[in-house]
XYZ file of C-alpha atoms in Angstrom:
347
model
C -43.334 10.942 -48.157
C -47.023 10.604 -47.269
C -46.512 9.324 -43.510
C -44.344 12.637 -43.137
C -46.854 14.839 -44.306
C -49.370 13.166 -42.046
C -47.210 13.636 -39.133
C -46.271 17.297 -39.848
C -49.960 18.387 -40.410
C -51.095 16.273 -37.232
C -48.815 17.758 -35.499
C -49.260 21.137 -36.871
C -52.934 21.135 -35.698
C -51.553 21.146 -31.900
C -48.547 22.616 -30.720
C -47.087 20.807 -27.540
C -49.172 21.131 -24.274
C -48.331 22.065 -20.935
C -48.508 18.792 -18.714
C -50.391 18.706 -15.346
C -47.964 19.713 -12.758
C -45.294 21.206 -14.400
C -44.067 24.816 -13.502
C -44.263 27.953 -15.516
C -40.006 27.933 -15.824
C -40.359 24.425 -17.169
C -43.021 25.187 -19.583
C -41.258 28.219 -21.260
C -37.855 26.254 -21.243
C -39.878 23.244 -22.918
C -41.036 25.838 -25.574
C -38.012 27.144 -26.324
C -36.189 23.911 -26.697
C -39.267 22.718 -28.897
C -38.566 25.678 -31.171
C -35.236 25.014 -31.129
C -35.598 21.528 -32.187
C -37.978 22.799 -34.963
C -35.311 24.971 -36.315
C -32.609 22.351 -36.688
C -34.844 19.782 -38.014
C -35.673 22.647 -41.233
C -31.845 22.981 -41.263
C -31.049 19.149 -41.671
C -29.181 18.863 -38.176
C -31.042 15.817 -37.330
C -28.883 14.817 -34.341
C -28.838 18.397 -32.706
C -32.753 18.544 -32.848
C -33.289 15.127 -31.784
C -31.616 16.544 -27.902
C -33.256 19.382 -28.200
C -36.871 17.657 -28.607
C -36.014 15.217 -26.321
C -35.272 18.115 -23.350
C -38.401 19.821 -24.305
C -40.285 16.129 -23.603
C -38.760 15.722 -20.311
C -39.426 19.039 -19.275
C -43.187 18.897 -20.469
C -44.341 15.781 -21.886
C -47.048 16.341 -24.666
C -48.012 14.334 -27.729
C -47.036 16.773 -30.306
C -43.458 17.364 -29.185
C -42.978 13.086 -28.130
C -44.478 12.727 -32.392
C -41.409 15.240 -33.384
C -38.626 13.364 -31.166
C -39.906 10.068 -32.517
C -39.977 11.032 -36.170
C -36.225 13.007 -35.501
C -34.825 9.640 -33.866
C -36.427 7.356 -37.049
C -34.330 10.097 -39.273
C -31.177 9.355 -37.441
C -31.561 5.678 -37.814
C -32.283 4.996 -33.912
C -35.199 2.783 -34.648
C -35.776 1.763 -31.520
C -36.098 5.050 -29.847
C -38.121 6.174 -32.577
C -40.300 3.197 -32.010
C -40.597 3.810 -28.308
C -41.467 7.543 -28.287
C -44.496 6.797 -31.041
C -45.454 4.335 -28.385
C -45.314 6.919 -25.294
C -46.823 9.266 -28.024
C -49.883 7.174 -28.705
C -50.616 6.631 -24.886
C -50.555 10.217 -24.333
C -52.931 10.663 -26.856
C -55.401 7.696 -25.964
C -55.326 9.304 -22.539
C -56.153 12.785 -23.711
C -58.575 11.463 -26.231
C -56.339 13.064 -28.992
C -56.946 11.799 -32.423
C -53.119 11.726 -33.033
C -53.178 8.334 -31.277
C -53.866 6.807 -34.716
C -51.044 8.179 -36.220
C -48.689 7.192 -33.673
C -49.864 3.904 -33.680
C -49.310 3.507 -37.132
C -45.937 4.717 -37.267
C -45.069 2.369 -34.541
C -46.279 -0.857 -36.096
C -44.605 0.324 -39.794
C -41.072 0.401 -37.519
C -42.001 -2.835 -35.258
C -40.801 -4.540 -38.496
C -37.556 -3.128 -38.640
C -36.103 -3.130 -34.746
C -33.047 -5.123 -33.440
C -33.385 -6.571 -30.381
C -31.148 -7.724 -27.685
C -32.051 -10.395 -25.004
C -30.814 -10.459 -21.533
C -30.848 -13.974 -20.359
C -30.098 -14.645 -16.541
C -29.257 -18.659 -16.151
C -31.912 -19.785 -13.216
C -29.016 -21.063 -10.885
C -28.043 -17.407 -10.127
C -29.190 -15.506 -6.843
C -31.920 -13.104 -7.807
C -31.509 -11.053 -4.451
C -30.018 -7.817 -4.805
C -29.144 -8.972 -8.192
C -29.437 -5.544 -10.650
C -28.880 -5.376 -14.336
C -27.990 -2.285 -16.301
C -28.661 -1.879 -20.376
C -26.652 1.054 -21.380
C -27.275 2.468 -17.877
C -30.989 1.787 -17.561
C -32.068 -0.956 -15.087
C -33.650 -3.783 -16.797
C -36.502 -4.766 -14.754
C -36.896 -8.525 -13.921
C -40.101 -9.101 -15.746
C -38.258 -8.539 -18.948
C -35.276 -10.590 -18.487
C -35.225 -13.407 -21.210
C -37.404 -10.592 -23.573
C -36.105 -9.494 -26.775
C -35.621 -5.756 -26.008
C -35.743 -3.157 -29.130
C -32.367 -1.719 -29.165
C -30.808 1.014 -31.373
C -28.204 -0.384 -33.579
C -24.985 -0.364 -32.208
C -22.867 -1.560 -29.368
C -24.636 -2.372 -26.141
C -23.320 -2.837 -22.512
C -24.622 -4.854 -19.719
C -23.463 -4.609 -16.412
C -24.339 -7.041 -13.495
C -23.937 -6.197 -10.229
C -25.142 -8.131 -6.735
C -23.761 -7.764 -3.248
C -20.508 -9.299 -2.664
C -19.269 -9.434 -5.693
C -17.823 -7.384 -8.182
C -19.335 -5.544 -11.059
C -18.707 -7.661 -14.179
C -19.800 -6.106 -17.765
C -21.060 -7.959 -21.032
C -21.485 -6.233 -24.485
C -23.091 -7.304 -27.551
C -23.596 -5.817 -31.201
C -26.774 -5.393 -33.224
C -27.002 -3.868 -36.767
C -29.077 -5.075 -39.767
C -26.439 -7.940 -40.539
C -27.232 -9.028 -37.236
C -30.723 -7.476 -36.011
C -30.596 -10.103 -32.911
C -28.192 -11.228 -30.049
C -28.144 -12.578 -26.691
C -26.325 -11.737 -23.684
C -26.023 -14.665 -21.259
C -25.576 -14.097 -17.601
C -24.341 -17.257 -15.995
C -22.148 -16.199 -13.046
C -21.448 -13.197 -10.778
C -18.344 -11.224 -10.975
C -15.640 -12.218 -8.533
C -16.167 -11.522 -4.525
C -13.773 -8.433 -3.797
C -10.486 -8.573 -1.851
C -10.986 -9.403 1.494
C -9.530 -7.082 3.907
C -9.123 -9.922 6.557
C -7.049 -11.517 3.993
C -4.939 -8.411 3.669
C -4.734 -7.885 7.821
C -3.573 -11.324 7.830
C -0.256 -10.911 6.068
C 2.773 -11.205 7.815
C 4.623 -7.769 8.455
C 7.438 -6.546 7.155
C 10.859 -8.138 8.553
C 12.820 -6.399 11.050
C 15.100 -4.119 9.917
C 18.948 -4.569 9.920
C 19.274 -2.425 12.694
C 16.740 -4.254 14.855
C 18.113 -7.649 13.970
C 21.933 -6.351 14.813
C 20.358 -4.652 18.059
C 18.834 -8.271 18.905
C 22.039 -10.462 18.071
C 24.818 -8.553 18.748
C 25.304 -8.476 22.785
C 26.417 -4.995 24.253
C 30.139 -4.528 24.360
C 31.451 -2.481 27.630
C 34.986 -1.639 28.793
C 33.583 -3.003 32.214
C 32.381 -6.102 32.462
C 29.071 -7.339 33.872
C 29.992 -8.992 37.022
C 26.180 -9.807 37.697
C 26.156 -11.956 34.824
C 29.850 -13.381 34.310
C 30.805 -16.900 35.523
C 31.938 -16.603 39.190
C 34.109 -19.634 38.400
C 36.369 -17.401 35.603
C 36.356 -14.608 38.094
C 38.045 -16.811 40.748
C 40.602 -18.455 38.507
C 41.314 -14.494 36.925
C 41.994 -13.974 41.159
C 43.993 -16.617 41.631
C 46.230 -15.907 38.439
C 46.368 -12.321 39.480
C 47.682 -13.250 43.018
C 50.243 -15.888 41.391
C 51.695 -12.961 38.764
C 51.685 -10.754 41.866
C 53.947 -13.311 43.766
C 56.415 -13.925 41.285
C 56.445 -9.924 40.913
C 57.055 -9.693 44.476
C 59.715 -12.413 44.147
C 61.328 -10.462 41.617
C 61.561 -7.797 43.637
C 62.923 -9.401 46.405
C 65.940 -11.076 43.845
C 66.691 -7.543 42.839
C 67.234 -6.651 46.251
C 69.498 -9.295 47.159
C 71.195 -8.790 43.810
C 71.837 -4.826 44.692
C 72.922 -6.095 48.118
C 75.906 -8.246 46.407
C 76.537 -5.507 43.836
C 77.069 -3.006 46.801
C 79.139 -5.620 48.823
C 81.502 -6.314 45.858
C 81.869 -2.386 45.579
C 82.718 -1.794 48.800
C 85.533 -4.708 48.860
C 86.760 -3.174 45.807
C 87.411 0.024 47.628
C 88.488 -1.246 50.933
C 91.888 -2.508 49.305
C 92.571 -3.232 45.515
C 91.333 -0.041 44.598
C 91.890 3.514 45.618
C 88.655 5.533 46.048
C 90.356 8.720 45.760
C 92.501 8.042 42.515
C 89.915 5.486 41.313
C 92.900 3.205 40.259
C 92.902 -0.626 41.052
C 94.632 -3.257 40.650
C 93.732 -6.790 38.831
C 91.904 -8.112 41.683
C 89.906 -4.782 41.981
C 89.019 -4.561 38.748
C 87.699 -8.010 38.949
C 85.433 -7.188 42.180
C 84.179 -4.261 40.386
C 83.175 -5.908 37.135
C 81.538 -8.465 39.822
C 79.576 -5.726 41.107
C 78.469 -4.156 37.863
C 77.190 -7.315 36.666
C 75.436 -8.377 40.231
C 74.010 -4.454 39.723
C 72.682 -4.933 36.198
C 70.662 -8.319 37.522
C 69.487 -6.346 40.005
C 68.045 -3.751 37.937
C 66.514 -6.409 35.432
C 64.862 -8.140 38.417
C 63.207 -5.137 39.533
C 61.738 -4.286 36.285
C 60.514 -7.803 35.798
C 59.109 -8.118 39.048
C 57.161 -4.722 38.496
C 56.118 -5.886 35.211
C 54.765 -8.903 36.758
C 53.094 -7.269 39.900
C 51.217 -4.739 37.503
C 49.872 -7.555 35.308
C 48.905 -9.623 38.388
C 46.934 -6.572 39.677
C 45.138 -5.618 36.664
C 43.740 -9.815 36.439
C 42.899 -9.758 40.052
C 41.075 -6.132 39.759
C 39.226 -7.118 37.016
C 38.016 -10.613 37.635
C 34.548 -11.247 37.741
C 32.983 -11.589 40.972
C 29.458 -12.403 41.964
C 29.133 -11.824 45.798
C 31.147 -10.039 48.145
C 33.972 -7.703 47.670
C 37.945 -8.526 46.431
C 40.891 -6.366 46.951
C 44.740 -6.336 46.082
C 47.009 -3.794 47.720
C 50.703 -3.464 46.461
C 52.434 -1.242 49.287
C 56.419 -0.493 49.511
C 57.983 -1.962 52.081
C 61.509 -1.297 53.601
C 63.945 -4.479 53.525
C 67.483 -4.828 54.600
C 69.519 -3.027 51.860
C 67.133 -1.736 49.819
C 63.289 -1.916 49.279
C 60.793 -4.431 48.108
C 56.852 -4.411 47.871
C 54.076 -6.047 50.021
C 50.712 -7.741 48.010
C 47.838 -7.816 50.239
C 44.913 -9.876 48.669
C 41.251 -10.224 50.299
C 38.653 -12.269 48.462
């Protein structure tokens, strides 16, 4: 094509010259990238060639390499990128008095009618303080909001960020069948989760162990006399004394019955029965039987009395008490014809 020949002839007239302020290393790398891009372009590997030209232009911007980059973009269908590169080459050429400015301008004008465009529209009600809009990762200046910006065919993403709001992403697709699209930004992202709301949430319920500890009273073999009801302790002590008194009566009855049994035994031995041969008449046998019966009753009375005394002592000694001290003493005591017990209480 004629325009390609014009571009190539023009570029051939001037290799990409060094830009002011570029380091020697950048110039060397830029030349290497440019030569690699030309080789890839000749081999028909346009996508890879465009990447080399783009890197060379970044390291050392020049009219020649920018024209090559614009032409490469046009070959792979990136019309907007090619148009932008031709406009950039035109600006560089005019700043340097380079005749290739006319070529770059002409090529840009040809592509302008083919451009796909994307408009980013921002609602006037949205706060603009801190509002930032990114189109495919590049910031869209506020002065370009609402303008139809040239874009390459394909999918495009607009990311909206604002202080106090989460980022919001909107997408649009443009191609030959849909050469113009608009992304309307009429709302910001949702506010981020509030940390105070998280902190104010109720904590986890107490564990079963903690509940059991708080709800279940402590069990102990020894009652807590400091918190027990004094009236209950007094009742128990009186009950203990009563049981002890009954036990003492039982012991006394056992003593009396024992004395009667011994008296009947002695009576049988003195007359009706022969103590040496242990032979008794009918009256002697009757007396001995009576003695045996009284002896059995005496034993039973002693056992019952002992149990009553022990129970009474337990009630008395374990009864809760608030102040003072209480004591119960059970002591054996000699009695006529046998033995007994004496209960002494103090409370």
